[in-house]
């Protein structure tokens, strides 16, 4: 008989609350039995709206890890809290899902990798949900099949309608481009070796002083060139595109699945404005996959190594943005548990 596992969600902002509802209302094999937040009073306020009793609130990540009814921990707290929460879960032997970034620094990512090496097995899955999106899955199947030849060039586009008031230029890399960095590594099955970041004229829609849009150029180990465009104040929609030119053809991410309207105004379909809507199915598949890993006691999703590699690209890109020069990447040796 299938086991039902207890999940603790640490960080109950917009993302964390969406995961609580997803697990309890849409997915199988798990129930959220505990919630917590770096600001415990926020978790107490959130509990009634999530149909959870007040005694479900853990006052700290340490308390959550100590609860015997918690089999796995989902970390959706502020970025600065990820490292401590992940390390606490690993030390307690709990399976942990951590939203990106793994940590805001390469050094923090290395400490998590070291903790897993000490544990002797993978316990952490990083939240790169695009790997679970049907369109990206279809693209990877085409590329892996080799039927249109070896990849040569790729173009990734990530356009947001807006960002929060305190959004800063470097977050275009760490919060937006990071998804393109990871999906590129995954699509081509190679590490990134160098990166360059180029600035353009900034849109008048962005706050004063913010660099937007921003473009980056990456190269893989085999020489595939990846062009990344990121816009954070595009206004019109949340628009994600990806295409790859190969030797014998090209493959592109399918457009969003929406009804096509044909009338006197022309032919059109709607484009979403929110990442939670655009990748709703991918999030469901991703978290269900993690729940299955908790049940099985064996992790097989995107790993701490993937979180480390993506953060290394982000740091190199941030340096390139400041210097204007191409930056090489020099990754640590990949531990055997991630092979």
mmCIF file of C-alpha atoms in Angstrom:
data_model
loop_
_atom_site.group_PDB
_atom_site.id
_atom_site.type_symbol
_atom_site.label_atom_id
_atom_site.label_comp_id
_atom_site.label_asym_id
_atom_site.label_seq_id
_atom_site.Cartn_x
_atom_site.Cartn_y
_atom_site.Cartn_z
ATOM 1 C CA UNK A 1 0.000 0.000 0.000
ATOM 2 C CA UNK A 2 1.241 3.471 -0.840
ATOM 3 C CA UNK A 3 2.549 5.445 2.119
ATOM 4 C CA UNK A 4 1.233 8.921 2.884
ATOM 5 C CA UNK A 5 4.046 11.170 4.017
ATOM 6 C CA UNK A 6 3.936 14.278 6.165
ATOM 7 C CA UNK A 7 5.374 17.461 4.694
ATOM 8 C CA UNK A 8 6.594 20.576 6.459
ATOM 9 C CA UNK A 9 6.606 23.817 4.458
ATOM 10 C CA UNK A 10 9.084 26.420 5.684
ATOM 11 C CA UNK A 11 8.304 29.828 4.227
ATOM 12 C CA UNK A 12 4.629 30.599 3.647
ATOM 13 C CA UNK A 13 4.666 33.627 1.359
ATOM 14 C CA UNK A 14 2.987 33.463 -2.059
ATOM 15 C CA UNK A 15 5.055 30.519 -3.250
ATOM 16 C CA UNK A 16 4.921 28.566 -0.001
ATOM 17 C CA UNK A 17 1.158 28.942 0.333
ATOM 18 C CA UNK A 18 0.706 27.840 -3.280
ATOM 19 C CA UNK A 19 2.708 24.696 -2.481
ATOM 20 C CA UNK A 20 0.618 23.968 0.630
ATOM 21 C CA UNK A 21 -2.586 24.116 -1.402
ATOM 22 C CA UNK A 22 -1.008 22.129 -4.234
ATOM 23 C CA UNK A 23 0.055 19.292 -1.928
ATOM 24 C CA UNK A 24 -3.203 19.136 0.034
ATOM 25 C CA UNK A 25 -5.657 19.730 -2.802
ATOM 26 C CA UNK A 26 -4.121 18.391 -6.027
ATOM 27 C CA UNK A 27 -1.344 15.873 -5.382
ATOM 28 C CA UNK A 28 -1.263 12.344 -4.012
ATOM 29 C CA UNK A 29 0.688 10.579 -1.287
ATOM 30 C CA UNK A 30 1.320 13.509 1.057
ATOM 31 C CA UNK A 31 -0.259 15.973 3.465
ATOM 32 C CA UNK A 32 1.141 19.199 4.856
ATOM 33 C CA UNK A 33 1.319 18.633 8.601
ATOM 34 C CA UNK A 34 3.505 21.585 9.564
ATOM 35 C CA UNK A 35 4.260 25.089 8.366
ATOM 36 C CA UNK A 36 6.831 27.605 9.506
ATOM 37 C CA UNK A 37 8.408 30.863 8.486
ATOM 38 C CA UNK A 38 11.469 32.945 9.410
ATOM 39 C CA UNK A 39 8.833 35.270 10.908
ATOM 40 C CA UNK A 40 6.802 32.762 13.001
ATOM 41 C CA UNK A 41 3.948 35.204 13.545
ATOM 42 C CA UNK A 42 3.368 35.211 9.782
ATOM 43 C CA UNK A 43 2.939 31.428 9.809
ATOM 44 C CA UNK A 44 0.384 31.708 12.627
ATOM 45 C CA UNK A 45 -1.584 34.243 10.562
ATOM 46 C CA UNK A 46 -1.397 32.048 7.452
ATOM 47 C CA UNK A 47 -2.490 28.772 9.093
ATOM 48 C CA UNK A 48 -6.280 29.421 9.225
ATOM 49 C CA UNK A 49 -6.394 30.462 5.557
ATOM 50 C CA UNK A 50 -4.587 27.226 4.663
ATOM 51 C CA UNK A 51 -7.077 25.134 6.674
ATOM 52 C CA UNK A 52 -4.357 24.153 9.121
ATOM 53 C CA UNK A 53 -4.699 24.203 12.905
ATOM 54 C CA UNK A 54 -2.497 26.561 14.877
ATOM 55 C CA UNK A 55 -0.599 23.625 16.380
ATOM 56 C CA UNK A 56 0.665 22.872 12.856
ATOM 57 C CA UNK A 57 2.936 25.909 13.128
ATOM 58 C CA UNK A 58 6.583 25.186 13.917
ATOM 59 C CA UNK A 59 8.335 28.128 15.539
ATOM 60 C CA UNK A 60 11.649 27.390 13.796
ATOM 61 C CA UNK A 61 13.208 25.156 11.175
ATOM 62 C CA UNK A 62 14.853 23.220 14.025
ATOM 63 C CA UNK A 63 11.466 22.512 15.574
ATOM 64 C CA UNK A 64 10.067 21.467 12.202
ATOM 65 C CA UNK A 65 12.958 19.051 11.614
ATOM 66 C CA UNK A 66 12.423 17.490 15.033
ATOM 67 C CA UNK A 67 8.750 16.669 14.452
ATOM 68 C CA UNK A 68 8.275 12.908 13.958
ATOM 69 C CA UNK A 69 5.284 13.442 11.661
ATOM 70 C CA UNK A 70 7.416 15.434 9.173
ATOM 71 C CA UNK A 71 9.025 13.162 6.566
ATOM 72 C CA UNK A 72 10.050 15.843 4.093
ATOM 73 C CA UNK A 73 10.615 19.590 4.225
ATOM 74 C CA UNK A 74 9.839 22.071 1.454
ATOM 75 C CA UNK A 75 11.812 25.310 1.744
ATOM 76 C CA UNK A 76 10.153 28.349 0.160
ATOM 77 C CA UNK A 77 11.468 31.008 2.530
ATOM 78 C CA UNK A 78 13.547 34.075 1.664
ATOM 79 C CA UNK A 79 16.703 33.276 -0.283
ATOM 80 C CA UNK A 80 18.898 34.167 2.693
ATOM 81 C CA UNK A 81 17.205 31.423 4.753
ATOM 82 C CA UNK A 82 17.738 28.578 2.287
ATOM 83 C CA UNK A 83 21.164 27.437 3.429
ATOM 84 C CA UNK A 84 20.361 27.159 7.139
ATOM 85 C CA UNK A 85 17.039 25.435 6.449
ATOM 86 C CA UNK A 86 18.541 22.943 3.976
ATOM 87 C CA UNK A 87 21.455 22.123 6.281
ATOM 88 C CA UNK A 88 19.087 21.568 9.219
ATOM 89 C CA UNK A 89 16.939 19.203 7.160
ATOM 90 C CA UNK A 90 19.946 17.257 5.863
ATOM 91 C CA UNK A 91 21.376 16.962 9.379
ATOM 92 C CA UNK A 92 18.020 15.561 10.540
ATOM 93 C CA UNK A 93 18.016 13.031 7.680
ATOM 94 C CA UNK A 94 14.920 14.574 6.110
ATOM 95 C CA UNK A 95 14.294 14.762 2.382
ATOM 96 C CA UNK A 96 14.240 18.435 1.424
ATOM 97 C CA UNK A 97 12.942 20.387 -1.534
ATOM 98 C CA UNK A 98 14.473 23.862 -1.846
ATOM 99 C CA UNK A 99 13.178 26.558 -4.142
ATOM 100 C CA UNK A 100 15.863 28.303 -6.183
ATOM 101 C CA UNK A 101 18.385 29.642 -5.502
ATOM 102 C CA UNK A 102 19.923 26.857 -3.472
ATOM 103 C CA UNK A 103 21.755 29.633 -1.614
ATOM 104 C CA UNK A 104 22.668 33.184 -2.678
ATOM 105 C CA UNK A 105 26.384 32.265 -2.757
ATOM 106 C CA UNK A 106 28.600 29.598 -4.296
ATOM 107 C CA UNK A 107 30.212 29.033 -0.890
ATOM 108 C CA UNK A 108 26.813 28.285 0.653
ATOM 109 C CA UNK A 109 26.037 25.815 -2.135
ATOM 110 C CA UNK A 110 29.338 24.055 -1.481
ATOM 111 C CA UNK A 111 28.473 23.696 2.202
ATOM 112 C CA UNK A 112 25.220 21.967 1.278
ATOM 113 C CA UNK A 113 27.059 19.661 -1.118
ATOM 114 C CA UNK A 114 29.540 18.843 1.660
ATOM 115 C CA UNK A 115 26.646 18.056 4.018
ATOM 116 C CA UNK A 116 25.158 15.613 1.507
ATOM 117 C CA UNK A 117 28.552 14.009 0.954
ATOM 118 C CA UNK A 118 28.833 13.558 4.710
ATOM 119 C CA UNK A 119 25.355 12.020 4.783
ATOM 120 C CA UNK A 120 26.484 9.660 2.023
ATOM 121 C CA UNK A 121 23.444 10.219 -0.183
ATOM 122 C CA UNK A 122 21.344 12.818 -1.928
ATOM 123 C CA UNK A 123 18.623 14.298 0.246
ATOM 124 C CA UNK A 124 17.938 17.581 -1.552
ATOM 125 C CA UNK A 125 16.047 18.526 -4.697
ATOM 126 C CA UNK A 126 16.358 22.056 -6.063
ATOM 127 C CA UNK A 127 13.297 23.804 -7.527
ATOM 128 C CA UNK A 128 14.040 24.152 -11.223
ATOM 129 C CA UNK A 129 10.484 23.483 -12.345
ATOM 130 C CA UNK A 130 11.031 24.154 -16.049
ATOM 131 C CA UNK A 131 12.631 20.725 -16.375
ATOM 132 C CA UNK A 132 9.133 19.339 -15.717
ATOM 133 C CA UNK A 133 7.343 21.527 -18.274
ATOM 134 C CA UNK A 134 5.869 19.522 -21.162
ATOM 135 C CA UNK A 135 7.263 21.856 -23.824
ATOM 136 C CA UNK A 136 10.815 21.749 -22.497
ATOM 137 C CA UNK A 137 10.527 17.977 -22.088
ATOM 138 C CA UNK A 138 9.533 17.680 -25.754
ATOM 139 C CA UNK A 139 12.450 19.875 -26.827
ATOM 140 C CA UNK A 140 14.909 17.741 -24.866
ATOM 141 C CA UNK A 141 13.534 14.542 -26.410
ATOM 142 C CA UNK A 142 14.160 15.964 -29.883
ATOM 143 C CA UNK A 143 17.679 17.110 -29.000
ATOM 144 C CA UNK A 144 18.597 13.837 -27.287
ATOM 145 C CA UNK A 145 17.320 11.806 -30.234
ATOM 146 C CA UNK A 146 19.875 13.429 -32.540
ATOM 147 C CA UNK A 147 17.430 13.422 -35.436
ATOM 148 C CA UNK A 148 18.090 17.080 -36.320
ATOM 149 C CA UNK A 149 21.828 16.853 -35.693
ATOM 150 C CA UNK A 150 24.073 18.439 -33.109
ATOM 151 C CA UNK A 151 23.009 21.740 -31.522
ATOM 152 C CA UNK A 152 24.801 24.895 -32.648
ATOM 153 C CA UNK A 153 22.972 27.959 -31.313
ATOM 154 C CA UNK A 154 20.221 28.561 -28.764
ATOM 155 C CA UNK A 155 18.054 31.527 -27.915
ATOM 156 C CA UNK A 156 16.260 31.896 -24.575
ATOM 157 C CA UNK A 157 13.823 34.720 -23.861
ATOM 158 C CA UNK A 158 12.313 35.527 -20.462
ATOM 159 C CA UNK A 159 9.985 38.537 -20.287
ATOM 160 C CA UNK A 160 8.154 39.623 -17.147
ATOM 161 C CA UNK A 161 5.397 42.247 -16.991
ATOM 162 C CA UNK A 162 6.834 43.844 -13.819
ATOM 163 C CA UNK A 163 8.745 43.278 -10.583
ATOM 164 C CA UNK A 164 8.516 44.403 -6.975
ATOM 165 C CA UNK A 165 9.401 47.904 -5.832
ATOM 166 C CA UNK A 166 12.774 46.902 -4.358
ATOM 167 C CA UNK A 167 13.930 44.914 -7.377
ATOM 168 C CA UNK A 168 17.592 45.591 -8.261
ATOM 169 C CA UNK A 169 19.599 45.152 -11.464
ATOM 170 C CA UNK A 170 21.612 42.156 -10.210
ATOM 171 C CA UNK A 171 18.355 40.275 -9.552
ATOM 172 C CA UNK A 172 17.736 40.154 -13.297
ATOM 173 C CA UNK A 173 20.531 37.588 -13.232
ATOM 174 C CA UNK A 174 19.852 35.819 -9.929
ATOM 175 C CA UNK A 175 16.045 35.748 -10.075
ATOM 176 C CA UNK A 176 15.275 35.705 -13.795
ATOM 177 C CA UNK A 177 18.185 34.542 -15.961
ATOM 178 C CA UNK A 178 18.980 31.739 -13.522
ATOM 179 C CA UNK A 179 16.103 29.711 -15.005
ATOM 180 C CA UNK A 180 17.629 30.023 -18.470
ATOM 181 C CA UNK A 181 21.052 29.075 -17.107
ATOM 182 C CA UNK A 182 19.705 25.868 -15.588
ATOM 183 C CA UNK A 183 17.475 24.864 -18.485
ATOM 184 C CA UNK A 184 20.402 25.338 -20.882
ATOM 185 C CA UNK A 185 22.603 22.996 -18.816
ATOM 186 C CA UNK A 186 19.769 20.462 -18.770
ATOM 187 C CA UNK A 187 18.806 20.686 -22.442
ATOM 188 C CA UNK A 188 22.371 20.152 -23.653
ATOM 189 C CA UNK A 189 23.643 17.926 -20.829
ATOM 190 C CA UNK A 190 26.761 20.068 -20.504
ATOM 191 C CA UNK A 191 28.257 22.578 -18.131
ATOM 192 C CA UNK A 192 28.653 26.240 -19.052
ATOM 193 C CA UNK A 193 32.301 27.262 -19.480
ATOM 194 C CA UNK A 194 32.129 31.053 -19.927
ATOM 195 C CA UNK A 195 29.659 33.929 -19.914
ATOM 196 C CA UNK A 196 29.399 37.505 -21.130
ATOM 197 C CA UNK A 197 26.714 40.055 -20.209
ATOM 198 C CA UNK A 198 25.702 42.943 -22.460
ATOM 199 C CA UNK A 199 23.677 46.007 -21.591
ATOM 200 C CA UNK A 200 21.266 47.797 -23.884
ATOM 201 C CA UNK A 201 19.201 50.932 -23.711
ATOM 202 C CA UNK A 202 16.935 50.556 -20.665
ATOM 203 C CA UNK A 203 13.188 50.748 -20.969
ATOM 204 C CA UNK A 204 11.449 53.835 -19.623
ATOM 205 C CA UNK A 205 9.012 51.476 -17.886
ATOM 206 C CA UNK A 206 11.691 50.345 -15.418
ATOM 207 C CA UNK A 207 12.496 52.237 -12.199
ATOM 208 C CA UNK A 208 15.207 54.841 -12.537
ATOM 209 C CA UNK A 209 18.695 53.331 -12.411
ATOM 210 C CA UNK A 210 17.581 49.770 -13.206
ATOM 211 C CA UNK A 211 19.234 48.031 -16.155
ATOM 212 C CA UNK A 212 16.419 46.408 -18.144
ATOM 213 C CA UNK A 213 16.552 44.540 -20.500
ATOM 214 C CA UNK A 214 19.773 42.600 -20.055
ATOM 215 C CA UNK A 215 21.324 40.017 -22.369
ATOM 216 C CA UNK A 216 23.880 37.291 -21.733
ATOM 217 C CA UNK A 217 25.882 34.978 -23.960
ATOM 218 C CA UNK A 218 26.951 31.573 -22.648
ATOM 219 C CA UNK A 219 29.043 28.780 -24.144
ATOM 220 C CA UNK A 220 28.805 25.093 -23.283
ATOM 221 C CA UNK A 221 31.652 22.588 -23.099
ATOM 222 C CA UNK A 222 31.118 21.530 -26.735
ATOM 223 C CA UNK A 223 30.852 25.131 -27.944
ATOM 224 C CA UNK A 224 27.084 25.636 -28.205
ATOM 225 C CA UNK A 225 26.414 29.376 -27.977
ATOM 226 C CA UNK A 226 23.347 30.368 -25.920
ATOM 227 C CA UNK A 227 21.859 33.845 -26.162
ATOM 228 C CA UNK A 228 19.738 34.839 -23.165
ATOM 229 C CA UNK A 229 17.404 37.835 -23.102
ATOM 230 C CA UNK A 230 15.744 38.927 -19.862
ATOM 231 C CA UNK A 231 13.179 41.702 -19.465
ATOM 232 C CA UNK A 232 11.708 42.537 -16.075
ATOM 233 C CA UNK A 233 9.371 45.414 -16.909
ATOM 234 C CA UNK A 234 8.008 44.281 -20.268
ATOM 235 C CA UNK A 235 4.467 45.224 -19.229
ATOM 236 C CA UNK A 236 2.577 43.190 -21.812
ATOM 237 C CA UNK A 237 2.812 39.613 -20.418
ATOM 238 C CA UNK A 238 4.848 36.808 -18.863
ATOM 239 C CA UNK A 239 6.407 35.475 -22.040
ATOM 240 C CA UNK A 240 8.834 32.521 -22.135
ATOM 241 C CA UNK A 241 10.435 31.300 -25.360
ATOM 242 C CA UNK A 242 13.298 29.009 -26.318
ATOM 243 C CA UNK A 243 14.656 27.740 -29.622
ATOM 244 C CA UNK A 244 17.686 25.715 -30.675
ATOM 245 C CA UNK A 245 19.321 25.655 -34.100
ATOM 246 C CA UNK A 246 20.880 22.294 -34.948
ATOM 247 C CA UNK A 247 22.798 21.004 -37.973
ATOM 248 C CA UNK A 248 19.725 19.604 -39.739
ATOM 249 C CA UNK A 249 16.870 21.707 -38.392
ATOM 250 C CA UNK A 250 15.655 23.573 -35.363
ATOM 251 C CA UNK A 251 13.338 22.982 -32.422
ATOM 252 C CA UNK A 252 11.379 25.584 -30.492
ATOM 253 C CA UNK A 253 9.365 25.648 -27.303
ATOM 254 C CA UNK A 254 5.647 25.341 -28.109
ATOM 255 C CA UNK A 255 3.594 28.449 -27.472
ATOM 256 C CA UNK A 256 1.358 28.480 -24.425
ATOM 257 C CA UNK A 257 -1.614 26.169 -24.713
ATOM 258 C CA UNK A 258 -4.495 28.643 -25.074
ATOM 259 C CA UNK A 259 -7.512 28.869 -27.364
ATOM 260 C CA UNK A 260 -6.934 30.727 -30.612
ATOM 261 C CA UNK A 261 -9.469 33.480 -31.308
ATOM 262 C CA UNK A 262 -10.255 34.404 -34.907
ATOM 263 C CA UNK A 263 -12.483 37.414 -35.543
ATOM 264 C CA UNK A 264 -12.607 40.782 -37.314
ATOM 265 C CA UNK A 265 -9.637 41.960 -35.261
ATOM 266 C CA UNK A 266 -7.407 39.136 -36.463
ATOM 267 C CA UNK A 267 -6.082 35.840 -35.108
ATOM 268 C CA UNK A 268 -4.738 35.832 -31.546
ATOM 269 C CA UNK A 269 -4.516 34.021 -28.250
ATOM 270 C CA UNK A 270 -3.944 35.206 -24.724
ATOM 271 C CA UNK A 271 -0.549 35.214 -23.012
ATOM 272 C CA UNK A 272 -0.377 34.749 -19.249
ATOM 273 C CA UNK A 273 0.884 37.375 -16.830
ATOM 274 C CA UNK A 274 1.955 35.170 -13.916
ATOM 275 C CA UNK A 275 4.617 32.480 -13.595
ATOM 276 C CA UNK A 276 2.440 30.386 -11.270
ATOM 277 C CA UNK A 277 -0.170 30.127 -14.028
ATOM 278 C CA UNK A 278 2.296 29.604 -16.889
ATOM 279 C CA UNK A 279 4.076 26.752 -15.113
ATOM 280 C CA UNK A 280 1.198 25.415 -13.013
ATOM 281 C CA UNK A 281 1.370 21.934 -14.522
ATOM 282 C CA UNK A 282 5.177 21.888 -14.270
ATOM 283 C CA UNK A 283 4.987 22.792 -10.563
ATOM 284 C CA UNK A 284 2.462 20.010 -9.967
ATOM 285 C CA UNK A 285 4.602 17.420 -11.758
ATOM 286 C CA UNK A 286 7.749 18.666 -9.998
ATOM 287 C CA UNK A 287 6.320 18.512 -6.475
ATOM 288 C CA UNK A 288 4.611 15.183 -7.155
ATOM 289 C CA UNK A 289 7.974 13.814 -8.287
ATOM 290 C CA UNK A 290 9.555 15.042 -5.057
ATOM 291 C CA UNK A 291 6.777 13.511 -2.942
ATOM 292 C CA UNK A 292 7.389 10.207 -4.718
ATOM 293 C CA UNK A 293 11.075 10.559 -3.805
ATOM 294 C CA UNK A 294 10.192 11.140 -0.156
ATOM 295 C CA UNK A 295 8.037 8.013 -0.204
ATOM 296 C CA UNK A 296 10.786 5.984 -1.883
ATOM 297 C CA UNK A 297 13.549 7.445 0.299
ATOM 298 C CA UNK A 298 15.646 8.161 -2.787
ATOM 299 C CA UNK A 299 16.161 11.513 -4.492
ATOM 300 C CA UNK A 300 16.385 11.767 -8.284
ATOM 301 C CA UNK A 301 15.332 15.322 -9.258
ATOM 302 C CA UNK A 302 17.535 18.367 -9.897
ATOM 303 C CA UNK A 303 20.284 18.190 -7.297
ATOM 304 C CA UNK A 304 22.364 20.385 -5.036
ATOM 305 C CA UNK A 305 25.015 20.159 -7.751
ATOM 306 C CA UNK A 306 22.563 21.749 -10.195
ATOM 307 C CA UNK A 307 21.890 24.504 -7.680
ATOM 308 C CA UNK A 308 25.630 25.059 -7.241
ATOM 309 C CA UNK A 309 26.327 25.135 -10.995
ATOM 310 C CA UNK A 310 23.511 27.619 -11.619
ATOM 311 C CA UNK A 311 24.737 29.871 -8.803
ATOM 312 C CA UNK A 312 28.282 29.734 -10.190
ATOM 313 C CA UNK A 313 26.964 30.960 -13.550
ATOM 314 C CA UNK A 314 25.022 33.735 -11.783
ATOM 315 C CA UNK A 315 28.119 34.946 -9.958
ATOM 316 C CA UNK A 316 30.220 34.887 -13.114
ATOM 317 C CA UNK A 317 27.459 36.747 -14.980
ATOM 318 C CA UNK A 318 27.215 39.367 -12.220
ATOM 319 C CA UNK A 319 30.968 39.925 -12.474
ATOM 320 C CA UNK A 320 30.710 40.142 -16.250
ATOM 321 C CA UNK A 321 27.933 42.716 -15.943
ATOM 322 C CA UNK A 322 30.159 44.875 -13.777
ATOM 323 C CA UNK A 323 33.353 44.486 -15.781
ATOM 324 C CA UNK A 324 32.021 44.170 -19.298
ATOM 325 C CA UNK A 325 34.486 41.320 -19.863
ATOM 326 C CA UNK A 326 33.840 37.670 -20.621
ATOM 327 C CA UNK A 327 34.140 35.537 -17.494
ATOM 328 C CA UNK A 328 35.270 31.886 -17.388
ATOM 329 C CA UNK A 329 33.681 29.348 -15.035
ATOM 330 C CA UNK A 330 35.848 27.059 -12.966
ATOM 331 C CA UNK A 331 33.604 24.532 -11.230
ATOM 332 C CA UNK A 332 34.743 22.275 -8.419
ATOM 333 C CA UNK A 333 35.128 18.556 -9.143
ATOM 334 C CA UNK A 334 31.712 16.910 -9.261
ATOM 335 C CA UNK A 335 31.209 14.588 -6.260
ATOM 336 C CA UNK A 336 30.395 10.964 -6.993
ATOM 337 C CA UNK A 337 26.931 11.128 -5.379
ATOM 338 C CA UNK A 338 25.800 13.407 -8.232
ATOM 339 C CA UNK A 339 27.125 11.247 -11.054
#
